[in-house]
Amino acid sequence: MARDEFDLIARYLAPLASNAAARGLADDAAVFEVPAGYHGVVSTDALVSGVHFPAHATGDVVARRALGSALSDLAAMGATPTGCLLTWGIGPDWDESFFAEFAEAFGATLDTYNVDLWGGDTVRATTPFISVCVHGIGRKPDLLSRSGARAGEAVYVSGTIGDGFLGLQAFGTMTDADAVSAYAAPTPQLALGQALAGVASACIDVSDGLAADLDHICRASQIAMEIEAAAAPLSAAGVAYAQDTNFLAALLSGGDDYQLAFTVSAENAPKLEDIGRAAQVALTRIGTVTQSLEQSFSARFLAADGAEISFANRGYKHF
Amino acid sequence: MARDEFDLIARYLAPLASNAAARGLADDAAVFEVPAGYHGVVSTDALVSGVHFPAHATGDVVARRALGSALSDLAAMGATPTGCLLTWGIGPDWDESFFAEFAEAFGATLDTYNVDLWGGDTVRATTPFISVCVHGIGRKPDLLSRSGARAGEAVYVSGTIGDGFLGLQAFGTMTDADAVSAYAAPTPQLALGQALAGVASACIDVSDGLAADLDHICRASQIAMEIEAAAAPLSAAGVAYAQDTNFLAALLSGGDDYQLAFTVSAENAPKLEDIGRAAQVALTRIGTVTQSLEQSFSARFLAADGAEISFANRGYKHF
């Protein structure tokens, strides 16, 4: 006989929720603390089977992607994660081994980033979905935003760009372990985000695609950017893939990178060397913030010959 | 041409999110405050089309049920709501007029209960779903829980029981306006819950069904209850429906009432008269907390002849 909601929660989720905020998953709501001098920070991300992950994805991949992408939003704010709520929409053909795998990977990821499971909701659904609502705290007044970029500042990105895109391509065939891992187990840049709080003028995580995400900073800050496409840091797999400009554009707009893109003033730029070393991630200058012309708040990507690169899409369209 | 995610957000959600925490919906996360001396409280509820609301429900009904049921969880904790995140899973056959209606009713409900929209997520989905994550604050150390009931205390319920069940029955035919309204626009008992903080020993909102929800208090508090079924407060429609014991049992386990069920000590019971008057809701004593026998943590419902009423189901089974 199929387990009911309470059995599933007791077996797979309650063991992950032994913290005080979760109140044994026995109350109507979770109860948490925000210390004096800190803001609370909260973000929520939903992933639908067949839309945000392939229907054949294992519980392990779904757990790591759901939690990793949600924590990446806190990284972009410079916040420190504290707890999360997990909503599980369980489809008609659910399989207990999927949940066992999901719960094990979700618990391991919570441990890695020192996050508590506070509660959530488990419902019957026609198509499976997962929603993760992550909470964190950020010291006043240093939280990062998308709106602080100013003309003349430098634009940076962490790590390498395009591996999430290559990972999604490889995920179907499982041919390239590194690429699959970039897609299947994204690494939120939490330590980097926390170190950038009070240093960067604007920040975003690269989830939709670098071009689209830089555009988000441009709109929020009412500025524009000039990006040297050749300066974008690529992995060895990315370099091999980017044989022509169209393929490079695919990497620069493919999304799922979960790196941070940020702007920094000339005064603060010298601090980045120590910050990158401490966070163990490369920080690469890729361009410059400019005044917006004619209310066009967008990042122009320029090839080595100075021509503007055109994109079929600048990033993931949600629908 | 269909609007994309950003257009939908700009048109329907951004106008509801003019508060500071939402940061213009332009950042990766919302930023909120929890004042010194208060806990943060958070709960999340998902509703799936065809499971938690009829597929023909209008945007108005979905909005009021989604937000009302989520706020009811905060009422059960004695918390004061502050803000919420809204996740919208948009099905393939989406209809802009549905969202217009949804946004209008959601905004009106936010205003009624003085809650801000802080952010959320909008995704493409195979089957439509809504998830609402509500935040509140509660003064230390008075927050209510399910785990404080003690043998000898009285069991109370607010308002009337069974109208949500009758409303769901009537919702298909729209024959009884009061009943439809109880289902379509649940009223969270926020003022009552806040007044019960520090007074009631345990509290829950009646969402799954009175029998199942009292069982939740029994398990969390490691006690049992004896409930006089005839004492359960019914509306005129409920009295007419409860012509035989089986029909009464359906009302007592039907769910969707969003009243509060709570336990109170003899010392605190005299405070209830003023509390009910201030919250403008009837409070009815329906039974007594007892010691649990043989580890059976459950509420026994007794008919007038002392026989125990049996239930086909004690409440809504989530799957």
XYZ file of C-alpha atoms in Angstrom:
638
model
C 0.000 0.000 0.000
C 1.240 3.444 -0.853
C 2.436 5.550 2.035
C 0.314 8.577 2.848
C 1.619 12.101 3.360
C 2.273 11.687 7.078
C 4.215 8.437 6.575
C 6.348 10.014 3.850
C 7.094 13.036 6.008
C 7.890 10.890 9.033
C 10.180 8.611 7.102
C 12.059 10.946 4.790
C 11.684 14.539 5.957
C 11.417 14.457 9.743
C 14.978 13.074 10.086
C 16.223 16.172 8.206
C 14.248 18.536 10.460
C 15.645 17.985 13.932
C 16.344 21.706 14.448
C 14.390 23.902 16.856
C 12.754 26.050 14.144
C 11.015 23.005 12.626
C 9.285 22.227 15.944
C 9.327 18.519 15.053
C 7.256 19.339 11.922
C 4.344 19.181 14.381
C 3.040 22.754 14.204
C 1.271 24.815 11.574
C 4.323 26.972 10.941
C 8.055 27.094 11.568
C 9.514 29.559 14.048
C 12.879 31.182 13.401
C 15.140 33.975 14.661
C 16.731 36.974 12.961
C 19.478 38.403 15.196
C 19.577 42.113 15.965
C 21.569 43.990 13.337
C 20.566 41.596 10.549
C 17.929 41.563 7.829
C 15.952 38.435 7.063
C 16.319 37.358 3.434
C 13.988 34.954 1.622
C 13.716 33.551 -1.889
C 11.667 30.780 -3.464
C 12.279 28.662 -6.573
C 9.971 26.139 -8.182
C 11.093 23.328 -10.503
C 8.568 21.393 -12.576
C 9.270 17.950 -14.034
C 9.661 18.112 -17.797
C 10.179 21.883 -17.660
C 13.055 22.573 -15.241
C 14.487 19.078 -15.066
C 14.191 16.108 -17.427
C 11.470 13.643 -16.410
C 14.172 10.952 -16.181
C 16.257 12.934 -13.651
C 16.970 11.006 -10.457
C 15.960 12.195 -6.984
C 19.596 13.029 -6.318
C 19.793 15.466 -9.258
C 16.441 17.091 -8.485
C 17.400 17.649 -4.847
C 20.819 19.142 -5.613
C 19.483 21.386 -8.379
C 16.468 22.578 -6.392
C 18.429 23.472 -3.275
C 21.564 24.650 -5.108
C 19.667 27.073 -7.352
C 17.634 28.455 -4.433
C 20.774 28.990 -2.317
C 22.390 30.712 -5.299
C 19.767 33.468 -4.948
C 20.917 34.048 -1.363
C 24.544 34.081 -2.552
C 23.643 36.889 -4.967
C 22.365 38.925 -2.005
C 25.468 38.295 0.114
C 23.309 36.500 2.679
C 24.098 33.543 4.932
C 21.489 30.765 4.611
C 19.728 29.601 7.760
C 16.738 27.409 6.883
C 14.355 26.309 4.167
C 10.855 25.063 3.459
C 10.368 22.236 0.971
C 7.155 21.806 -1.031
C 6.820 18.472 -2.746
C 4.171 18.042 -5.461
C 3.978 14.285 -5.848
C 2.791 12.929 -9.192
C 0.483 9.943 -9.656
C 3.317 7.567 -10.632
C 5.497 8.310 -7.648
C 8.214 5.913 -6.719
C 9.450 5.590 -3.162
C 13.051 5.006 -4.235
C 12.985 8.455 -5.885
C 12.089 10.031 -2.520
C 14.679 8.040 -0.661
C 17.334 9.305 -3.091
C 15.909 12.812 -3.010
C 15.887 12.970 0.786
C 19.437 11.642 1.085
C 20.844 14.185 -1.382
C 18.732 17.015 0.028
C 19.971 16.218 3.546
C 23.592 16.028 2.394
C 23.274 19.402 0.639
C 21.680 20.960 3.738
C 24.679 19.722 5.725
C 27.191 21.046 3.193
C 25.801 24.580 3.428
C 24.750 24.435 7.095
C 21.036 24.978 6.367
C 18.143 23.587 8.453
C 14.936 22.125 7.026
C 12.183 24.067 8.824
C 9.061 22.611 7.215
C 7.053 22.722 4.016
C 4.093 21.079 2.371
C 3.528 17.759 0.627
C 0.693 17.591 -1.885
C -0.652 15.377 -4.611
C -0.022 16.763 -8.086
C -0.703 15.744 -11.662
C 2.872 16.575 -12.691
C 5.664 16.386 -10.098
C 7.127 19.652 -8.883
C 9.465 20.845 -6.153
C 9.516 24.268 -4.577
C 12.244 25.349 -2.188
C 11.904 28.519 -0.122
C 15.267 29.463 1.402
C 15.819 31.858 4.276
C 18.973 33.621 5.326
C 20.285 36.592 7.192
C 22.438 39.506 6.056
C 24.221 42.090 8.126
C 22.766 45.584 7.842
C 23.396 47.566 5.647
C 25.654 45.485 3.427
C 23.212 43.279 1.504
C 23.822 43.199 -2.230
C 21.243 44.253 -4.795
C 20.979 44.547 -8.554
C 20.461 48.269 -8.458
C 23.760 49.791 -7.329
C 25.888 49.660 -10.525
C 27.320 53.009 -11.671
C 28.907 54.075 -14.966
C 32.684 53.584 -14.969
C 32.667 50.567 -12.684
C 34.078 47.205 -13.726
C 31.952 44.102 -14.460
C 33.202 40.769 -13.092
C 32.058 37.180 -13.161
C 33.152 34.266 -10.963
C 34.244 30.804 -12.125
C 33.527 29.788 -15.703
C 30.482 30.436 -17.856
C 28.669 27.968 -20.093
C 29.235 24.749 -18.148
C 25.597 24.605 -17.010
C 24.564 24.812 -20.671
C 27.052 22.114 -21.692
C 25.944 20.046 -18.703
C 22.323 20.137 -19.781
C 23.382 19.043 -23.283
C 25.511 16.249 -21.828
C 22.891 15.217 -19.276
C 20.953 13.291 -21.918
C 23.946 11.172 -22.883
C 26.055 11.306 -19.683
C 29.191 11.556 -21.822
C 31.126 14.198 -19.870
C 31.246 13.769 -16.102
C 32.453 17.317 -15.319
C 29.799 18.896 -17.514
C 27.048 16.674 -16.089
C 28.126 17.618 -12.567
C 27.948 21.367 -13.332
C 24.331 20.841 -14.321
C 23.327 18.157 -11.832
C 24.893 19.607 -8.687
C 25.235 23.390 -8.968
C 27.503 25.037 -6.431
C 26.024 28.236 -4.952
C 28.763 30.838 -4.449
C 27.765 31.600 -0.861
C 31.211 32.409 0.539
C 31.905 34.699 -2.402
C 28.571 36.500 -2.047
C 29.118 37.085 1.655
C 32.599 38.476 0.984
C 31.238 40.778 -1.748
C 28.636 42.282 0.627
C 29.747 45.867 1.184
C 32.294 45.590 -1.667
C 30.354 44.983 -4.913
C 27.932 47.713 -6.033
C 25.500 45.266 -7.706
C 25.311 41.476 -7.943
C 23.224 38.707 -9.536
C 23.584 34.961 -9.884
C 23.931 33.653 -13.428
C 20.895 31.412 -13.678
C 18.939 32.539 -16.753
C 22.081 33.175 -18.833
C 24.931 35.699 -18.505
C 23.503 38.098 -21.131
C 19.983 38.088 -19.652
C 21.264 38.329 -16.082
C 23.559 41.286 -16.833
C 20.525 42.916 -18.472
C 18.691 42.515 -15.127
C 21.452 44.534 -13.404
C 21.312 47.111 -16.216
C 17.549 47.619 -15.832
C 17.631 47.706 -12.023
C 20.593 50.128 -12.002
C 19.444 52.147 -15.057
C 22.825 51.744 -16.738
C 24.299 49.802 -19.684
C 27.404 47.610 -20.020
C 30.058 46.824 -22.601
C 31.265 43.249 -22.278
C 34.318 41.829 -24.097
C 33.024 38.437 -25.125
C 36.554 37.056 -25.446
C 37.202 37.898 -21.794
C 34.406 35.631 -20.553
C 36.050 32.797 -18.598
C 35.391 29.379 -20.162
C 36.282 25.885 -19.002
C 38.349 23.643 -21.303
C 35.075 22.105 -22.491
C 33.704 25.577 -23.122
C 36.763 26.615 -25.141
C 36.419 23.469 -27.247
C 32.723 24.164 -27.804
C 33.105 27.873 -28.604
C 34.692 27.337 -32.020
C 32.547 29.960 -33.650
C 30.756 33.057 -32.433
C 27.300 31.473 -32.482
C 28.460 28.686 -30.198
C 30.121 31.204 -27.867
C 26.801 33.104 -27.763
C 25.076 29.884 -26.695
C 27.448 29.611 -23.721
C 26.963 33.270 -22.799
C 23.176 32.911 -22.731
C 22.707 29.256 -21.738
C 22.090 29.727 -18.023
C 22.371 27.308 -15.106
C 25.873 28.537 -14.240
C 25.162 29.683 -10.669
C 28.232 31.895 -10.756
C 27.984 35.489 -9.545
C 28.161 38.453 -11.939
C 28.837 41.755 -10.184
C 30.023 45.307 -10.554
C 32.699 46.981 -8.474
C 34.095 50.487 -8.193
C 37.738 51.318 -8.948
C 38.188 51.934 -5.231
C 36.988 48.458 -4.245
C 38.437 46.440 -7.155
C 41.796 45.836 -5.404
C 39.942 43.909 -2.667
C 38.854 41.241 -5.145
C 42.175 39.413 -5.218
C 41.913 38.450 -1.541
C 38.183 37.773 -1.828
C 38.606 35.356 -4.745
C 41.441 33.555 -2.985
C 39.423 33.157 0.222
C 36.329 31.953 -1.678
C 38.509 29.691 -3.844
C 37.021 30.873 -7.097
C 38.491 32.815 -10.034
C 37.140 36.353 -10.518
C 37.465 37.691 -14.069
C 36.892 41.204 -15.309
C 34.749 40.997 -18.445
C 33.667 44.572 -19.097
C 32.660 48.025 -17.965
C 29.495 49.758 -16.799
C 28.500 52.602 -19.138
C 25.856 55.277 -19.240
C 22.701 54.017 -20.896
C 21.956 55.594 -24.252
C 18.366 56.303 -25.177
C 16.975 54.351 -22.209
C 18.505 51.105 -23.451
C 19.390 49.273 -20.231
C 21.262 46.313 -21.659
C 24.704 44.669 -21.852
C 26.377 44.814 -25.295
C 28.684 41.858 -25.950
C 31.504 42.801 -28.322
C 33.622 40.388 -30.382
C 37.393 40.928 -30.756
C 36.784 42.982 -33.926
C 34.453 45.306 -32.022
C 31.256 43.976 -33.682
C 28.302 43.422 -31.398
C 27.392 39.774 -30.909
C 23.731 39.013 -31.516
C 21.903 36.379 -29.512
C 19.044 34.156 -30.635
C 17.917 34.387 -26.988
C 19.716 36.301 -24.249
C 18.685 33.747 -21.640
C 16.154 31.220 -20.470
C 12.570 32.280 -21.118
C 10.390 30.944 -18.333
C 7.462 30.489 -20.700
C 1.205 36.939 -28.549
C 1.314 35.477 -25.070
C 2.929 37.582 -22.396
C 6.160 36.240 -20.999
C 7.015 35.875 -17.315
C 8.409 39.374 -16.942
C 5.382 40.987 -18.590
C 2.982 39.050 -16.341
C 4.919 40.010 -13.234
C 5.126 43.644 -14.281
C 1.428 43.871 -15.081
C -0.195 41.853 -12.313
C 2.223 41.314 -9.441
C 4.483 44.369 -9.307
C 1.531 46.654 -8.425
C 0.919 44.441 -5.355
C 4.560 44.600 -4.293
C 5.258 48.268 -3.651
C 6.600 47.587 -0.125
C 10.280 47.936 0.822
C 10.839 44.191 1.427
C 9.959 43.360 -2.188
C 12.735 45.677 -3.468
C 10.654 46.337 -6.585
C 10.742 42.584 -7.380
C 14.122 43.449 -8.907
C 16.458 41.410 -6.690
C 17.143 37.714 -6.213
C 15.480 37.657 -2.790
C 13.202 39.709 -0.560
C 14.578 41.447 2.518
C 12.484 41.701 5.679
C 12.731 42.649 9.346
C 11.902 40.764 12.557
C 11.791 43.219 15.472
C 13.708 42.506 18.679
C 11.587 40.451 21.084
C 9.757 38.640 18.274
C 10.118 35.305 16.543
C 9.803 35.010 12.769
C 7.065 32.578 11.739
C 6.722 31.013 8.287
C 4.380 28.517 6.647
C 3.823 27.407 3.075
C 0.767 25.888 1.362
C 0.473 24.553 -2.172
C -2.796 24.158 -4.093
C -2.961 22.120 -7.288
C -5.718 22.521 -9.893
C -8.012 19.510 -9.882
C -6.734 18.412 -6.464
C -7.164 21.352 -4.069
C -9.557 23.397 -6.148
C -11.890 22.469 -8.990
C -10.404 23.080 -12.422
C -13.332 25.426 -13.154
C -12.613 27.640 -10.109
C -12.163 31.295 -10.993
C -9.009 33.287 -10.234
C -10.901 35.043 -7.452
C -11.650 31.773 -5.613
C -8.139 30.409 -6.069
C -6.587 33.619 -4.726
C -8.829 33.841 -1.671
C -8.456 30.151 -0.811
C -4.699 30.084 -1.320
C -4.002 33.141 0.813
C -6.781 32.487 3.363
C -5.640 28.931 4.094
C -1.996 29.978 4.379
C -2.838 32.836 6.762
C -4.930 30.403 8.798
C -1.703 28.555 9.654
C -0.289 31.784 11.104
C -3.539 32.306 13.037
C -3.052 28.882 14.625
C 0.366 30.011 15.878
C -0.949 33.290 17.277
C 1.268 35.193 14.843
C 0.708 38.504 13.059
C 1.244 38.200 9.284
C 3.777 40.508 7.633
C 4.504 39.345 4.083
C 4.240 36.527 1.594
C 5.845 34.950 -1.452
C 3.623 33.752 -4.289
C 4.641 30.922 -6.620
C 2.541 30.606 -9.737
C 2.762 27.428 -11.816
C 1.092 28.449 -15.062
C -0.473 25.703 -17.156
C -0.322 25.461 -20.955
C -3.890 26.748 -21.449
C -3.492 29.860 -19.321
C -5.930 32.655 -19.687
C -4.981 36.229 -18.950
C -8.412 37.057 -17.518
C -7.832 34.373 -14.871
C -4.659 36.173 -13.738
C -6.324 39.555 -13.782
C -9.047 38.183 -11.485
C -6.522 36.327 -9.363
C -4.321 39.397 -8.898
C -7.253 41.637 -7.996
C -8.590 39.232 -5.340
C -5.105 38.448 -4.045
C -4.370 42.156 -3.681
C -7.675 42.803 -1.924
C -7.017 39.943 0.515
C -3.507 41.247 1.210
C -5.056 44.621 2.038
C -7.717 43.070 4.301
C -5.104 41.374 6.462
C -2.376 44.009 6.092
C 0.109 41.641 4.420
C 2.761 42.672 1.864
C 3.670 40.701 -1.259
C 7.438 40.310 -1.015
C 8.186 38.218 -4.101
C 7.874 34.705 -5.434
C 8.428 32.723 -8.590
C 6.477 32.294 -11.823
C 7.053 29.090 -13.773
C 5.577 27.116 -16.606
C 3.770 23.981 -15.446
C 1.841 21.117 -17.004
C -0.953 21.456 -14.440
C -1.591 24.844 -12.790
C -0.589 25.238 -9.161
C -0.274 28.023 -6.630
C 2.000 28.043 -3.618
C 1.827 30.760 -0.972
C 4.549 31.125 1.649
C 3.376 33.446 4.434
C 5.596 35.145 7.002
C 4.652 36.654 10.308
C 5.996 37.641 13.661
C 5.040 36.521 17.144
C 6.009 37.997 20.472
C 8.350 35.800 22.534
C 7.497 33.512 24.302
C 3.756 33.414 23.638
C 3.524 31.644 20.274
C 0.986 28.839 20.195
C 1.858 25.241 19.379
C 0.074 21.903 19.127
C 2.074 20.363 21.922
C 0.959 22.106 25.126
C -2.413 20.407 25.886
C -2.657 18.791 29.346
C -5.189 16.339 30.804
C -8.103 18.100 32.493
C -8.089 21.126 30.203
C -11.103 22.112 28.104
C -11.284 21.787 24.297
C -12.800 24.705 22.370
C -13.538 25.510 18.775
C -14.319 28.871 17.173
C -17.201 29.679 14.819
C -19.089 26.815 13.225
C -17.806 23.504 11.879
C -18.806 21.826 8.610
C -19.453 24.879 6.460
C -16.285 24.346 4.432
C -17.471 20.816 3.675
C -20.950 22.022 2.730
C -19.380 24.801 0.686
C -17.314 22.367 -1.354
C -20.477 20.322 -2.017
C -22.357 23.473 -2.999
C -19.484 24.869 -5.059
C -20.340 22.595 -7.988
C -23.929 23.809 -8.162
C -23.641 27.293 -6.585
C -26.979 26.746 -4.851
C -26.187 28.177 -1.407
C -24.364 31.514 -1.340
C -23.317 31.357 2.342
C -21.957 27.842 1.958
C -20.127 28.702 -1.254
C -18.582 31.707 0.452
C -17.293 29.611 3.392
C -15.454 27.465 0.867
C -14.490 30.101 -1.679
C -13.267 32.811 0.695
C -12.073 31.298 3.978
C -11.613 33.756 6.835
C -8.399 33.160 8.801
C -8.988 33.728 12.529
C -5.968 35.993 12.935
C -7.318 38.284 15.659
C -8.490 35.275 17.660
C -5.153 33.478 17.323
C -3.235 36.572 18.448
C -5.514 36.936 21.474
C -5.088 33.250 22.362
C -1.272 33.555 22.387
C -0.251 33.119 26.017
C -3.786 31.948 26.929
C -4.453 28.684 25.050
C -2.196 25.719 25.840
C -2.403 24.230 22.324
C -3.994 25.382 19.058
C -4.524 24.241 15.467
C -6.544 25.509 12.536
C -9.321 23.216 11.317
C -8.202 22.584 7.749
C -8.032 18.806 7.298
C -11.184 18.159 9.381
C -11.976 18.666 13.067
C -11.412 15.003 14.011
C -8.076 14.738 12.202
C -6.909 18.146 13.439
C -7.727 17.376 17.094
C -5.767 14.137 16.592
C -2.774 16.278 15.568
C -2.959 18.099 18.915
C -3.340 14.754 20.712
C -0.224 13.306 19.091
C 1.878 16.448 19.557
C 0.768 16.796 23.195
C 0.761 13.040 23.966
C -2.773 13.204 25.329
C -6.285 12.117 24.265
C -9.618 13.958 24.144
C -13.274 13.232 24.734
C -15.474 15.354 22.467
C -19.261 15.653 22.828
C -20.330 15.541 19.207
C -23.628 17.277 19.983
C -21.709 20.239 21.400
C -19.964 20.954 18.092
C -21.237 24.320 16.835
C -23.067 24.042 13.504
C -24.533 26.682 11.213
C -28.230 26.501 10.299
C -27.180 24.735 7.097
C -25.081 22.321 9.145
C -27.970 21.539 11.506
C -30.212 20.828 8.526
C -27.566 18.569 6.995
C -26.740 16.651 10.189
C -29.999 14.709 10.285
C -28.255 11.469 11.119
C -24.987 10.586 12.802
C -23.205 9.685 9.565
C -23.932 13.098 8.135
C -22.763 14.783 11.357
C -19.541 12.779 11.095
C -19.051 14.151 7.570
C -19.223 17.712 8.955
C -16.832 16.877 11.796
C -14.230 15.480 9.398
C -14.879 17.475 6.221
C -12.188 20.123 6.623
C -11.777 23.577 5.057
C -13.329 25.294 8.099
C -10.334 27.508 8.989
C -11.671 27.903 12.493
C -9.307 27.427 15.444
C -9.513 24.417 17.768
C -7.648 24.914 21.022
C -7.215 23.764 24.592
C -7.282 25.972 27.655
C -6.649 25.477 31.369
C -9.348 26.070 34.000
C -7.330 29.097 35.108
C -7.383 30.705 31.655
C -10.891 29.672 30.531
C -12.567 32.750 32.050
C -10.521 34.957 29.704
C -12.262 33.458 26.662
C -15.426 35.493 26.987
C -13.600 38.772 26.398
C -11.391 37.220 23.734
C -14.330 35.888 21.693
C -16.126 39.220 21.951
C -13.072 41.171 20.800
C -12.418 38.755 17.907
C -16.132 38.742 17.037
C -16.366 34.968 16.887
C -18.242 32.431 19.038
C -16.057 30.129 21.151
C -17.689 26.823 22.093
C -16.503 24.244 24.568
C -16.789 20.822 22.904
C -14.876 18.486 25.203
C -12.068 17.700 27.622
C -8.426 16.711 27.389
C -7.820 13.291 28.966
C -4.851 11.087 29.711
C -4.033 8.865 26.759
C -4.681 5.186 27.324
C -2.300 2.659 25.823
C -0.495 5.289 23.737
C -3.644 6.103 21.778
C -3.280 9.812 21.048
C -6.659 10.530 19.500
C -9.928 12.423 20.049
C -12.979 10.216 20.774
C -16.240 11.756 19.547
C -19.192 10.628 21.668
C -22.852 10.730 20.637
C -25.541 11.786 23.152
C -26.007 8.128 24.209
C -22.303 7.854 25.017
C -21.500 5.646 22.014
C -18.321 6.510 20.115
C -18.908 7.909 16.643
C -16.940 6.170 13.925
C -15.616 8.042 10.927
C -15.117 6.747 7.394
C -12.189 9.199 7.292
C -11.158 11.493 10.125
C -10.044 14.193 7.690
C -8.638 15.065 4.300
C -5.980 12.648 3.104
C -3.426 14.537 1.066
C -2.823 11.521 -1.170
